[in-house]
């Protein structure tokens, strides 16, 4: 059971290591980017090249902020309800039949994460925090959701960029001997919007765990929301427990 609890942290670590090198110029859009259009050339031997337009799902984007302190991007918990005004999300644990883990439990998970990732305490304190972790059936179930706030060097934004991250991630898993974890890029629905997503299947524990992860971007910071359960449908249902603040 413990392996299934802590794998999301390792999962997240490798993802962010894979895509946090370098820097990217940021836009200050305050609206959600639901899709991004690219042009693909199709060529045949019988006809000239023609262009067809395809639509890519994209990361959910909220307003950028000049603030560079990760604490500014963290949310609040009150009466077992998590809200984050920067990323415009809310999770009402009791209303969804979930129970939030205590700050002490989350701190223990974070300590394990820091040791597994090889990050220094100073580096971790400035770049990554697990903001909330909740489990189903009032804390006794196998489904879970968590929100991690991460400072990104180069945030990925669309399907093409995420697919590259996933390929790199899968290769790192193989190199580490983690043959029981497979990942793929996908799409998901979040608060009524289509967005990019990362799916993972983990058979390393006592039961197969399916994870679906989506991303909300604000400047160089991301809210990384992961839902885990015993089926893809249940993982999506866990994501559906999040709502917008406005």
JSON list of C-alpha atoms in Angstrom, two decimals:
[
{"chain": "A", "resi": 1, "resn": "UNK", "atom": "CA", "xyz": [0.00, 0.00, 0.00]},
{"chain": "A", "resi": 2, "resn": "UNK", "atom": "CA", "xyz": [2.79, 2.42, 0.82]},
{"chain": "A", "resi": 3, "resn": "UNK", "atom": "CA", "xyz": [4.28, 1.96, -2.63]},
{"chain": "A", "resi": 4, "resn": "UNK", "atom": "CA", "xyz": [1.00, 3.06, -4.15]},
{"chain": "A", "resi": 5, "resn": "UNK", "atom": "CA", "xyz": [0.91, 6.16, -1.94]},
{"chain": "A", "resi": 6, "resn": "UNK", "atom": "CA", "xyz": [4.43, 7.36, -2.68]},
{"chain": "A", "resi": 7, "resn": "UNK", "atom": "CA", "xyz": [4.72, 6.51, -6.39]},
{"chain": "A", "resi": 8, "resn": "UNK", "atom": "CA", "xyz": [2.86, 9.75, -7.35]},
{"chain": "A", "resi": 9, "resn": "UNK", "atom": "CA", "xyz": [5.68, 11.74, -5.79]},
{"chain": "A", "resi": 10, "resn": "UNK", "atom": "CA", "xyz": [8.37, 9.87, -7.70]},
{"chain": "A", "resi": 11, "resn": "UNK", "atom": "CA", "xyz": [6.19, 10.06, -10.80]},
{"chain": "A", "resi": 12, "resn": "UNK", "atom": "CA", "xyz": [5.99, 13.80, -10.43]},
{"chain": "A", "resi": 13, "resn": "UNK", "atom": "CA", "xyz": [9.71, 14.17, -9.72]},
{"chain": "A", "resi": 14, "resn": "UNK", "atom": "CA", "xyz": [10.77, 12.53, -12.95]},
{"chain": "A", "resi": 15, "resn": "UNK", "atom": "CA", "xyz": [8.22, 14.45, -15.00]},
{"chain": "A", "resi": 16, "resn": "UNK", "atom": "CA", "xyz": [9.43, 17.78, -13.72]},
{"chain": "A", "resi": 17, "resn": "UNK", "atom": "CA", "xyz": [13.11, 16.86, -14.04]},
{"chain": "A", "resi": 18, "resn": "UNK", "atom": "CA", "xyz": [12.44, 15.97, -17.65]},
{"chain": "A", "resi": 19, "resn": "UNK", "atom": "CA", "xyz": [10.96, 19.32, -18.60]},
{"chain": "A", "resi": 20, "resn": "UNK", "atom": "CA", "xyz": [12.42, 21.95, -16.28]},
{"chain": "A", "resi": 21, "resn": "UNK", "atom": "CA", "xyz": [15.64, 22.75, -18.14]},
{"chain": "A", "resi": 22, "resn": "UNK", "atom": "CA", "xyz": [16.10, 26.17, -19.71]},
{"chain": "A", "resi": 23, "resn": "UNK", "atom": "CA", "xyz": [13.71, 29.10, -19.81]},
{"chain": "A", "resi": 24, "resn": "UNK", "atom": "CA", "xyz": [10.77, 30.11, -21.97]},
{"chain": "A", "resi": 25, "resn": "UNK", "atom": "CA", "xyz": [9.26, 33.51, -22.56]},
{"chain": "A", "resi": 26, "resn": "UNK", "atom": "CA", "xyz": [5.88, 33.89, -20.89]},
{"chain": "A", "resi": 27, "resn": "UNK", "atom": "CA", "xyz": [2.66, 35.49, -22.03]},
{"chain": "A", "resi": 28, "resn": "UNK", "atom": "CA", "xyz": [0.34, 37.31, -19.66]},
{"chain": "A", "resi": 29, "resn": "UNK", "atom": "CA", "xyz": [-2.94, 35.89, -20.88]},
{"chain": "A", "resi": 30, "resn": "UNK", "atom": "CA", "xyz": [-5.69, 35.98, -18.28]},
{"chain": "A", "resi": 31, "resn": "UNK", "atom": "CA", "xyz": [-8.02, 33.63, -20.10]},
{"chain": "A", "resi": 32, "resn": "UNK", "atom": "CA", "xyz": [-7.95, 29.85, -20.27]},
{"chain": "A", "resi": 33, "resn": "UNK", "atom": "CA", "xyz": [-6.26, 28.53, -23.38]},
{"chain": "A", "resi": 34, "resn": "UNK", "atom": "CA", "xyz": [-8.53, 25.64, -24.37]},
{"chain": "A", "resi": 35, "resn": "UNK", "atom": "CA", "xyz": [-6.84, 24.76, -27.64]},
{"chain": "A", "resi": 36, "resn": "UNK", "atom": "CA", "xyz": [-3.88, 25.62, -29.82]},
{"chain": "A", "resi": 37, "resn": "UNK", "atom": "CA", "xyz": [-3.90, 25.45, -33.63]},
{"chain": "A", "resi": 38, "resn": "UNK", "atom": "CA", "xyz": [-1.02, 24.09, -35.67]},
{"chain": "A", "resi": 39, "resn": "UNK", "atom": "CA", "xyz": [-0.60, 23.49, -39.39]},
{"chain": "A", "resi": 40, "resn": "UNK", "atom": "CA", "xyz": [0.34, 20.05, -40.68]},
{"chain": "A", "resi": 41, "resn": "UNK", "atom": "CA", "xyz": [1.50, 19.44, -44.25]},
{"chain": "A", "resi": 42, "resn": "UNK", "atom": "CA", "xyz": [0.17, 16.34, -46.03]},
{"chain": "A", "resi": 43, "resn": "UNK", "atom": "CA", "xyz": [2.02, 15.17, -49.13]},
{"chain": "A", "resi": 44, "resn": "UNK", "atom": "CA", "xyz": [1.10, 12.60, -51.79]},
{"chain": "A", "resi": 45, "resn": "UNK", "atom": "CA", "xyz": [2.89, 11.56, -54.99]},
{"chain": "A", "resi": 46, "resn": "UNK", "atom": "CA", "xyz": [-0.11, 12.56, -57.11]},
{"chain": "A", "resi": 47, "resn": "UNK", "atom": "CA", "xyz": [-0.91, 16.01, -55.80]},
{"chain": "A", "resi": 48, "resn": "UNK", "atom": "CA", "xyz": [0.89, 19.08, -54.49]},
{"chain": "A", "resi": 49, "resn": "UNK", "atom": "CA", "xyz": [1.31, 19.53, -50.75]},
{"chain": "A", "resi": 50, "resn": "UNK", "atom": "CA", "xyz": [-1.83, 20.86, -49.09]},
{"chain": "A", "resi": 51, "resn": "UNK", "atom": "CA", "xyz": [-2.25, 22.22, -45.61]},
{"chain": "A", "resi": 52, "resn": "UNK", "atom": "CA", "xyz": [-4.81, 20.95, -43.17]},
{"chain": "A", "resi": 53, "resn": "UNK", "atom": "CA", "xyz": [-5.55, 22.45, -39.78]},
{"chain": "A", "resi": 54, "resn": "UNK", "atom": "CA", "xyz": [-5.54, 20.28, -36.68]},
{"chain": "A", "resi": 55, "resn": "UNK", "atom": "CA", "xyz": [-6.47, 21.32, -33.15]},
{"chain": "A", "resi": 56, "resn": "UNK", "atom": "CA", "xyz": [-4.26, 20.41, -30.22]},
{"chain": "A", "resi": 57, "resn": "UNK", "atom": "CA", "xyz": [-5.39, 20.33, -26.65]},
{"chain": "A", "resi": 58, "resn": "UNK", "atom": "CA", "xyz": [-3.39, 22.70, -24.47]},
{"chain": "A", "resi": 59, "resn": "UNK", "atom": "CA", "xyz": [-2.55, 23.32, -20.86]},
{"chain": "A", "resi": 60, "resn": "UNK", "atom": "CA", "xyz": [-5.12, 25.31, -18.88]},
{"chain": "A", "resi": 61, "resn": "UNK", "atom": "CA", "xyz": [-3.72, 28.79, -18.45]},
{"chain": "A", "resi": 62, "resn": "UNK", "atom": "CA", "xyz": [-4.54, 31.34, -15.76]},
{"chain": "A", "resi": 63, "resn": "UNK", "atom": "CA", "xyz": [-3.27, 34.89, -15.32]},
{"chain": "A", "resi": 64, "resn": "UNK", "atom": "CA", "xyz": [0.50, 35.30, -14.97]},
{"chain": "A", "resi": 65, "resn": "UNK", "atom": "CA", "xyz": [1.95, 37.06, -11.92]},
{"chain": "A", "resi": 66, "resn": "UNK", "atom": "CA", "xyz": [5.25, 38.85, -11.36]},
{"chain": "A", "resi": 67, "resn": "UNK", "atom": "CA", "xyz": [5.59, 37.19, -7.93]},
{"chain": "A", "resi": 68, "resn": "UNK", "atom": "CA", "xyz": [8.43, 34.63, -7.89]},
{"chain": "A", "resi": 69, "resn": "UNK", "atom": "CA", "xyz": [7.87, 33.25, -4.37]},
{"chain": "A", "resi": 70, "resn": "UNK", "atom": "CA", "xyz": [6.20, 29.83, -4.50]},
{"chain": "A", "resi": 71, "resn": "UNK", "atom": "CA", "xyz": [4.25, 30.61, -1.33]},
{"chain": "A", "resi": 72, "resn": "UNK", "atom": "CA", "xyz": [2.21, 33.14, -3.32]},
{"chain": "A", "resi": 73, "resn": "UNK", "atom": "CA", "xyz": [0.91, 30.29, -5.52]},
{"chain": "A", "resi": 74, "resn": "UNK", "atom": "CA", "xyz": [-0.18, 27.97, -2.72]},
{"chain": "A", "resi": 75, "resn": "UNK", "atom": "CA", "xyz": [-3.81, 27.51, -1.78]},
{"chain": "A", "resi": 76, "resn": "UNK", "atom": "CA", "xyz": [-5.74, 27.47, 1.50]},
{"chain": "A", "resi": 77, "resn": "UNK", "atom": "CA", "xyz": [-7.60, 24.81, 3.46]},
{"chain": "A", "resi": 78, "resn": "UNK", "atom": "CA", "xyz": [-10.59, 25.65, 5.61]},
{"chain": "A", "resi": 79, "resn": "UNK", "atom": "CA", "xyz": [-13.16, 23.19, 6.97]},
{"chain": "A", "resi": 80, "resn": "UNK", "atom": "CA", "xyz": [-11.68, 20.49, 4.69]},
{"chain": "A", "resi": 81, "resn": "UNK", "atom": "CA", "xyz": [-12.25, 22.64, 1.61]},
{"chain": "A", "resi": 82, "resn": "UNK", "atom": "CA", "xyz": [-9.21, 23.49, -0.51]},
{"chain": "A", "resi": 83, "resn": "UNK", "atom": "CA", "xyz": [-9.19, 26.69, -2.59]},
{"chain": "A", "resi": 84, "resn": "UNK", "atom": "CA", "xyz": [-6.49, 28.25, -4.73]},
{"chain": "A", "resi": 85, "resn": "UNK", "atom": "CA", "xyz": [-7.27, 31.69, -6.15]},
{"chain": "A", "resi": 86, "resn": "UNK", "atom": "CA", "xyz": [-4.21, 31.84, -8.43]},
{"chain": "A", "resi": 87, "resn": "UNK", "atom": "CA", "xyz": [-5.14, 28.64, -10.26]},
{"chain": "A", "resi": 88, "resn": "UNK", "atom": "CA", "xyz": [-8.91, 29.10, -9.85]},
{"chain": "A", "resi": 89, "resn": "UNK", "atom": "CA", "xyz": [-9.64, 25.71, -8.29]},
{"chain": "A", "resi": 90, "resn": "UNK", "atom": "CA", "xyz": [-11.65, 24.36, -5.38]},
{"chain": "A", "resi": 91, "resn": "UNK", "atom": "CA", "xyz": [-11.95, 20.88, -3.90]},
{"chain": "A", "resi": 92, "resn": "UNK", "atom": "CA", "xyz": [-14.60, 20.23, -1.27]},
{"chain": "A", "resi": 93, "resn": "UNK", "atom": "CA", "xyz": [-13.39, 17.02, 0.37]},
{"chain": "A", "resi": 94, "resn": "UNK", "atom": "CA", "xyz": [-16.50, 16.19, 2.47]},
{"chain": "A", "resi": 95, "resn": "UNK", "atom": "CA", "xyz": [-18.86, 16.91, -0.43]},
{"chain": "A", "resi": 96, "resn": "UNK", "atom": "CA", "xyz": [-16.97, 14.37, -2.55]},
{"chain": "A", "resi": 97, "resn": "UNK", "atom": "CA", "xyz": [-16.65, 11.78, 0.22]},
{"chain": "A", "resi": 98, "resn": "UNK", "atom": "CA", "xyz": [-12.94, 12.46, 0.67]},
{"chain": "A", "resi": 99, "resn": "UNK", "atom": "CA", "xyz": [-10.80, 13.19, 3.71]},
{"chain": "A", "resi": 100, "resn": "UNK", "atom": "CA", "xyz": [-7.77, 15.48, 3.61]},
{"chain": "A", "resi": 101, "resn": "UNK", "atom": "CA", "xyz": [-4.48, 14.21, 4.92]},
{"chain": "A", "resi": 102, "resn": "UNK", "atom": "CA", "xyz": [-2.96, 16.19, 7.77]},
{"chain": "A", "resi": 103, "resn": "UNK", "atom": "CA", "xyz": [-0.11, 18.62, 7.27]},
{"chain": "A", "resi": 104, "resn": "UNK", "atom": "CA", "xyz": [2.14, 16.21, 9.21]},
{"chain": "A", "resi": 105, "resn": "UNK", "atom": "CA", "xyz": [1.34, 13.34, 6.82]},
{"chain": "A", "resi": 106, "resn": "UNK", "atom": "CA", "xyz": [1.94, 15.55, 3.80]},
{"chain": "A", "resi": 107, "resn": "UNK", "atom": "CA", "xyz": [5.23, 16.73, 5.30]},
{"chain": "A", "resi": 108, "resn": "UNK", "atom": "CA", "xyz": [6.32, 13.09, 5.70]},
{"chain": "A", "resi": 109, "resn": "UNK", "atom": "CA", "xyz": [5.49, 12.40, 2.05]},
{"chain": "A", "resi": 110, "resn": "UNK", "atom": "CA", "xyz": [7.42, 15.49, 1.03]},
{"chain": "A", "resi": 111, "resn": "UNK", "atom": "CA", "xyz": [10.47, 14.39, 3.02]},
{"chain": "A", "resi": 112, "resn": "UNK", "atom": "CA", "xyz": [10.42, 11.06, 1.18]},
{"chain": "A", "resi": 113, "resn": "UNK", "atom": "CA", "xyz": [10.04, 12.90, -2.12]},
{"chain": "A", "resi": 114, "resn": "UNK", "atom": "CA", "xyz": [13.06, 15.12, -1.40]},
{"chain": "A", "resi": 115, "resn": "UNK", "atom": "CA", "xyz": [15.22, 12.11, -0.54]},
{"chain": "A", "resi": 116, "resn": "UNK", "atom": "CA", "xyz": [14.10, 10.18, -3.64]},
{"chain": "A", "resi": 117, "resn": "UNK", "atom": "CA", "xyz": [14.60, 13.13, -5.98]},
{"chain": "A", "resi": 118, "resn": "UNK", "atom": "CA", "xyz": [18.06, 14.07, -4.72]},
{"chain": "A", "resi": 119, "resn": "UNK", "atom": "CA", "xyz": [16.99, 17.70, -4.31]},
{"chain": "A", "resi": 120, "resn": "UNK", "atom": "CA", "xyz": [18.38, 19.83, -1.53]},
{"chain": "A", "resi": 121, "resn": "UNK", "atom": "CA", "xyz": [15.99, 21.13, 1.12]},
{"chain": "A", "resi": 122, "resn": "UNK", "atom": "CA", "xyz": [16.62, 24.69, -0.04]},
{"chain": "A", "resi": 123, "resn": "UNK", "atom": "CA", "xyz": [15.88, 23.81, -3.66]},
{"chain": "A", "resi": 124, "resn": "UNK", "atom": "CA", "xyz": [12.70, 21.97, -2.71]},
{"chain": "A", "resi": 125, "resn": "UNK", "atom": "CA", "xyz": [11.46, 24.81, -0.50]},
{"chain": "A", "resi": 126, "resn": "UNK", "atom": "CA", "xyz": [11.73, 27.27, -3.37]},
{"chain": "A", "resi": 127, "resn": "UNK", "atom": "CA", "xyz": [10.34, 25.09, -6.15]},
{"chain": "A", "resi": 128, "resn": "UNK", "atom": "CA", "xyz": [7.81, 22.45, -5.07]},
{"chain": "A", "resi": 129, "resn": "UNK", "atom": "CA", "xyz": [5.06, 21.88, -2.49]},
{"chain": "A", "resi": 130, "resn": "UNK", "atom": "CA", "xyz": [2.31, 19.33, -2.15]},
{"chain": "A", "resi": 131, "resn": "UNK", "atom": "CA", "xyz": [-0.58, 21.64, -1.33]},
{"chain": "A", "resi": 132, "resn": "UNK", "atom": "CA", "xyz": [-3.25, 19.05, -0.57]},
{"chain": "A", "resi": 133, "resn": "UNK", "atom": "CA", "xyz": [-3.70, 15.26, -0.50]},
{"chain": "A", "resi": 134, "resn": "UNK", "atom": "CA", "xyz": [-7.09, 13.65, 0.03]},
{"chain": "A", "resi": 135, "resn": "UNK", "atom": "CA", "xyz": [-8.36, 10.06, -0.03]},
{"chain": "A", "resi": 136, "resn": "UNK", "atom": "CA", "xyz": [-11.81, 8.67, -0.74]},
{"chain": "A", "resi": 137, "resn": "UNK", "atom": "CA", "xyz": [-14.35, 7.03, 1.57]},
{"chain": "A", "resi": 138, "resn": "UNK", "atom": "CA", "xyz": [-13.50, 9.48, 4.31]},
{"chain": "A", "resi": 139, "resn": "UNK", "atom": "CA", "xyz": [-9.84, 8.54, 4.25]},
{"chain": "A", "resi": 140, "resn": "UNK", "atom": "CA", "xyz": [-10.28, 4.76, 4.00]},
{"chain": "A", "resi": 141, "resn": "UNK", "atom": "CA", "xyz": [-10.65, 4.30, 0.24]},
{"chain": "A", "resi": 142, "resn": "UNK", "atom": "CA", "xyz": [-8.12, 3.67, -2.52]},
{"chain": "A", "resi": 143, "resn": "UNK", "atom": "CA", "xyz": [-8.95, 6.71, -4.66]},
{"chain": "A", "resi": 144, "resn": "UNK", "atom": "CA", "xyz": [-6.95, 9.88, -4.03]},
{"chain": "A", "resi": 145, "resn": "UNK", "atom": "CA", "xyz": [-6.35, 13.38, -5.35]},
{"chain": "A", "resi": 146, "resn": "UNK", "atom": "CA", "xyz": [-3.43, 15.69, -4.77]},
{"chain": "A", "resi": 147, "resn": "UNK", "atom": "CA", "xyz": [-2.35, 19.15, -5.87]},
{"chain": "A", "resi": 148, "resn": "UNK", "atom": "CA", "xyz": [1.33, 19.99, -6.20]},
{"chain": "A", "resi": 149, "resn": "UNK", "atom": "CA", "xyz": [2.57, 23.51, -6.86]},
{"chain": "A", "resi": 150, "resn": "UNK", "atom": "CA", "xyz": [5.75, 23.50, -8.92]},
{"chain": "A", "resi": 151, "resn": "UNK", "atom": "CA", "xyz": [8.07, 26.22, -10.20]},
{"chain": "A", "resi": 152, "resn": "UNK", "atom": "CA", "xyz": [8.92, 25.27, -13.76]},
{"chain": "A", "resi": 153, "resn": "UNK", "atom": "CA", "xyz": [11.94, 26.27, -15.80]},
{"chain": "A", "resi": 154, "resn": "UNK", "atom": "CA", "xyz": [10.17, 25.45, -19.07]},
{"chain": "A", "resi": 155, "resn": "UNK", "atom": "CA", "xyz": [6.47, 24.73, -18.69]},
{"chain": "A", "resi": 156, "resn": "UNK", "atom": "CA", "xyz": [5.07, 22.46, -21.41]},
{"chain": "A", "resi": 157, "resn": "UNK", "atom": "CA", "xyz": [1.93, 23.81, -23.02]},
{"chain": "A", "resi": 158, "resn": "UNK", "atom": "CA", "xyz": [0.48, 21.47, -25.66]},
{"chain": "A", "resi": 159, "resn": "UNK", "atom": "CA", "xyz": [0.12, 17.84, -26.76]},
{"chain": "A", "resi": 160, "resn": "UNK", "atom": "CA", "xyz": [3.35, 17.82, -28.77]},
{"chain": "A", "resi": 161, "resn": "UNK", "atom": "CA", "xyz": [5.44, 19.14, -25.89]},
{"chain": "A", "resi": 162, "resn": "UNK", "atom": "CA", "xyz": [3.83, 16.79, -23.37]},
{"chain": "A", "resi": 163, "resn": "UNK", "atom": "CA", "xyz": [4.38, 13.79, -25.66]},
{"chain": "A", "resi": 164, "resn": "UNK", "atom": "CA", "xyz": [8.12, 14.53, -25.64]},
{"chain": "A", "resi": 165, "resn": "UNK", "atom": "CA", "xyz": [8.07, 14.68, -21.85]},
{"chain": "A", "resi": 166, "resn": "UNK", "atom": "CA", "xyz": [6.23, 11.36, -21.69]},
{"chain": "A", "resi": 167, "resn": "UNK", "atom": "CA", "xyz": [8.74, 9.64, -24.00]},
{"chain": "A", "resi": 168, "resn": "UNK", "atom": "CA", "xyz": [11.60, 10.89, -21.85]},
{"chain": "A", "resi": 169, "resn": "UNK", "atom": "CA", "xyz": [9.79, 9.85, -18.69]},
{"chain": "A", "resi": 170, "resn": "UNK", "atom": "CA", "xyz": [9.10, 6.31, -19.92]},
{"chain": "A", "resi": 171, "resn": "UNK", "atom": "CA", "xyz": [12.76, 5.90, -20.88]},
{"chain": "A", "resi": 172, "resn": "UNK", "atom": "CA", "xyz": [13.83, 7.04, -17.41]},
{"chain": "A", "resi": 173, "resn": "UNK", "atom": "CA", "xyz": [11.47, 4.51, -15.83]},
{"chain": "A", "resi": 174, "resn": "UNK", "atom": "CA", "xyz": [12.94, 1.72, -17.94]},
{"chain": "A", "resi": 175, "resn": "UNK", "atom": "CA", "xyz": [16.47, 2.79, -17.09]},
{"chain": "A", "resi": 176, "resn": "UNK", "atom": "CA", "xyz": [15.55, 2.75, -13.39]},
{"chain": "A", "resi": 177, "resn": "UNK", "atom": "CA", "xyz": [14.09, -0.75, -13.69]},
{"chain": "A", "resi": 178, "resn": "UNK", "atom": "CA", "xyz": [10.54, 0.47, -13.02]},
{"chain": "A", "resi": 179, "resn": "UNK", "atom": "CA", "xyz": [8.95, -1.88, -15.56]},
{"chain": "A", "resi": 180, "resn": "UNK", "atom": "CA", "xyz": [5.60, -1.92, -13.76]},
{"chain": "A", "resi": 181, "resn": "UNK", "atom": "CA", "xyz": [4.84, 1.74, -14.50]},
{"chain": "A", "resi": 182, "resn": "UNK", "atom": "CA", "xyz": [3.71, 2.86, -17.95]},
{"chain": "A", "resi": 183, "resn": "UNK", "atom": "CA", "xyz": [2.81, 6.41, -18.99]},
{"chain": "A", "resi": 184, "resn": "UNK", "atom": "CA", "xyz": [1.16, 8.01, -22.01]},
{"chain": "A", "resi": 185, "resn": "UNK", "atom": "CA", "xyz": [0.06, 11.47, -23.07]},
{"chain": "A", "resi": 186, "resn": "UNK", "atom": "CA", "xyz": [-3.67, 11.97, -23.43]},
{"chain": "A", "resi": 187, "resn": "UNK", "atom": "CA", "xyz": [-6.51, 14.47, -23.13]},
{"chain": "A", "resi": 188, "resn": "UNK", "atom": "CA", "xyz": [-8.87, 14.99, -20.22]},
{"chain": "A", "resi": 189, "resn": "UNK", "atom": "CA", "xyz": [-11.86, 17.07, -19.20]},
{"chain": "A", "resi": 190, "resn": "UNK", "atom": "CA", "xyz": [-11.38, 19.47, -16.33]},
{"chain": "A", "resi": 191, "resn": "UNK", "atom": "CA", "xyz": [-14.06, 21.92, -15.24]},
{"chain": "A", "resi": 192, "resn": "UNK", "atom": "CA", "xyz": [-15.78, 21.51, -18.59]},
{"chain": "A", "resi": 193, "resn": "UNK", "atom": "CA", "xyz": [-12.65, 22.18, -20.65]},
{"chain": "A", "resi": 194, "resn": "UNK", "atom": "CA", "xyz": [-10.52, 19.83, -22.72]},
{"chain": "A", "resi": 195, "resn": "UNK", "atom": "CA", "xyz": [-6.87, 19.88, -21.74]},
{"chain": "A", "resi": 196, "resn": "UNK", "atom": "CA", "xyz": [-3.68, 17.87, -22.02]},
{"chain": "A", "resi": 197, "resn": "UNK", "atom": "CA", "xyz": [-3.21, 15.04, -19.56]},
{"chain": "A", "resi": 198, "resn": "UNK", "atom": "CA", "xyz": [-0.75, 12.37, -18.57]},
{"chain": "A", "resi": 199, "resn": "UNK", "atom": "CA", "xyz": [-2.03, 8.86, -17.83]},
{"chain": "A", "resi": 200, "resn": "UNK", "atom": "CA", "xyz": [-0.07, 6.33, -15.80]},
{"chain": "A", "resi": 201, "resn": "UNK", "atom": "CA", "xyz": [-0.71, 2.68, -14.96]},
{"chain": "A", "resi": 202, "resn": "UNK", "atom": "CA", "xyz": [1.13, 1.28, -11.96]},
{"chain": "A", "resi": 203, "resn": "UNK", "atom": "CA", "xyz": [1.12, -2.46, -11.17]},
{"chain": "A", "resi": 204, "resn": "UNK", "atom": "CA", "xyz": [3.89, -2.35, -8.57]},
{"chain": "A", "resi": 205, "resn": "UNK", "atom": "CA", "xyz": [1.58, -2.59, -5.55]},
{"chain": "A", "resi": 206, "resn": "UNK", "atom": "CA", "xyz": [-1.14, -4.95, -4.37]},
{"chain": "A", "resi": 207, "resn": "UNK", "atom": "CA", "xyz": [-3.56, -3.70, -7.03]},
{"chain": "A", "resi": 208, "resn": "UNK", "atom": "CA", "xyz": [-3.34, -1.80, -10.32]},
{"chain": "A", "resi": 209, "resn": "UNK", "atom": "CA", "xyz": [-3.49, 1.95, -9.90]},
{"chain": "A", "resi": 210, "resn": "UNK", "atom": "CA", "xyz": [-4.55, 4.30, -12.70]},
{"chain": "A", "resi": 211, "resn": "UNK", "atom": "CA", "xyz": [-3.47, 7.92, -12.53]},
{"chain": "A", "resi": 212, "resn": "UNK", "atom": "CA", "xyz": [-4.58, 10.92, -14.53]},
{"chain": "A", "resi": 213, "resn": "UNK", "atom": "CA", "xyz": [-2.66, 14.16, -14.21]},
{"chain": "A", "resi": 214, "resn": "UNK", "atom": "CA", "xyz": [-3.59, 17.61, -15.56]},
{"chain": "A", "resi": 215, "resn": "UNK", "atom": "CA", "xyz": [-1.82, 20.96, -15.42]},
{"chain": "A", "resi": 216, "resn": "UNK", "atom": "CA", "xyz": [-2.81, 24.57, -14.81]},
{"chain": "A", "resi": 217, "resn": "UNK", "atom": "CA", "xyz": [-0.21, 27.19, -15.67]},
{"chain": "A", "resi": 218, "resn": "UNK", "atom": "CA", "xyz": [0.40, 30.65, -14.22]},
{"chain": "A", "resi": 219, "resn": "UNK", "atom": "CA", "xyz": [3.61, 32.13, -15.56]},
{"chain": "A", "resi": 220, "resn": "UNK", "atom": "CA", "xyz": [6.48, 29.82, -14.61]},
{"chain": "A", "resi": 221, "resn": "UNK", "atom": "CA", "xyz": [4.39, 28.05, -11.98]},
{"chain": "A", "resi": 222, "resn": "UNK", "atom": "CA", "xyz": [2.07, 25.09, -12.40]},
{"chain": "A", "resi": 223, "resn": "UNK", "atom": "CA", "xyz": [-0.62, 23.47, -10.32]},
{"chain": "A", "resi": 224, "resn": "UNK", "atom": "CA", "xyz": [-0.26, 19.76, -11.04]},
{"chain": "A", "resi": 225, "resn": "UNK", "atom": "CA", "xyz": [-3.43, 17.86, -10.17]},
{"chain": "A", "resi": 226, "resn": "UNK", "atom": "CA", "xyz": [-3.23, 14.07, -9.95]},
{"chain": "A", "resi": 227, "resn": "UNK", "atom": "CA", "xyz": [-6.18, 11.72, -9.45]},
{"chain": "A", "resi": 228, "resn": "UNK", "atom": "CA", "xyz": [-5.59, 8.04, -8.67]},
{"chain": "A", "resi": 229, "resn": "UNK", "atom": "CA", "xyz": [-7.97, 5.10, -8.52]},
{"chain": "A", "resi": 230, "resn": "UNK", "atom": "CA", "xyz": [-8.55, 1.50, -9.59]},
{"chain": "A", "resi": 231, "resn": "UNK", "atom": "CA", "xyz": [-9.83, 2.43, -13.07]},
{"chain": "A", "resi": 232, "resn": "UNK", "atom": "CA", "xyz": [-9.44, 5.25, -15.56]},
{"chain": "A", "resi": 233, "resn": "UNK", "atom": "CA", "xyz": [-13.11, 6.12, -15.15]},
{"chain": "A", "resi": 234, "resn": "UNK", "atom": "CA", "xyz": [-12.77, 6.47, -11.38]},
{"chain": "A", "resi": 235, "resn": "UNK", "atom": "CA", "xyz": [-9.63, 8.58, -11.78]},
{"chain": "A", "resi": 236, "resn": "UNK", "atom": "CA", "xyz": [-11.54, 10.92, -14.09]},
{"chain": "A", "resi": 237, "resn": "UNK", "atom": "CA", "xyz": [-14.42, 11.01, -11.60]},
{"chain": "A", "resi": 238, "resn": "UNK", "atom": "CA", "xyz": [-11.96, 12.10, -8.91]},
{"chain": "A", "resi": 239, "resn": "UNK", "atom": "CA", "xyz": [-10.81, 14.94, -11.18]},
{"chain": "A", "resi": 240, "resn": "UNK", "atom": "CA", "xyz": [-14.44, 15.89, -11.64]},
{"chain": "A", "resi": 241, "resn": "UNK", "atom": "CA", "xyz": [-14.60, 16.72, -7.93]},
{"chain": "A", "resi": 242, "resn": "UNK", "atom": "CA", "xyz": [-12.66, 19.95, -8.61]},
{"chain": "A", "resi": 243, "resn": "UNK", "atom": "CA", "xyz": [-14.62, 23.08, -9.44]},
{"chain": "A", "resi": 244, "resn": "UNK", "atom": "CA", "xyz": [-13.75, 26.65, -10.40]},
{"chain": "A", "resi": 245, "resn": "UNK", "atom": "CA", "xyz": [-13.86, 29.54, -7.96]},
{"chain": "A", "resi": 246, "resn": "UNK", "atom": "CA", "xyz": [-15.43, 31.80, -10.59]}
]
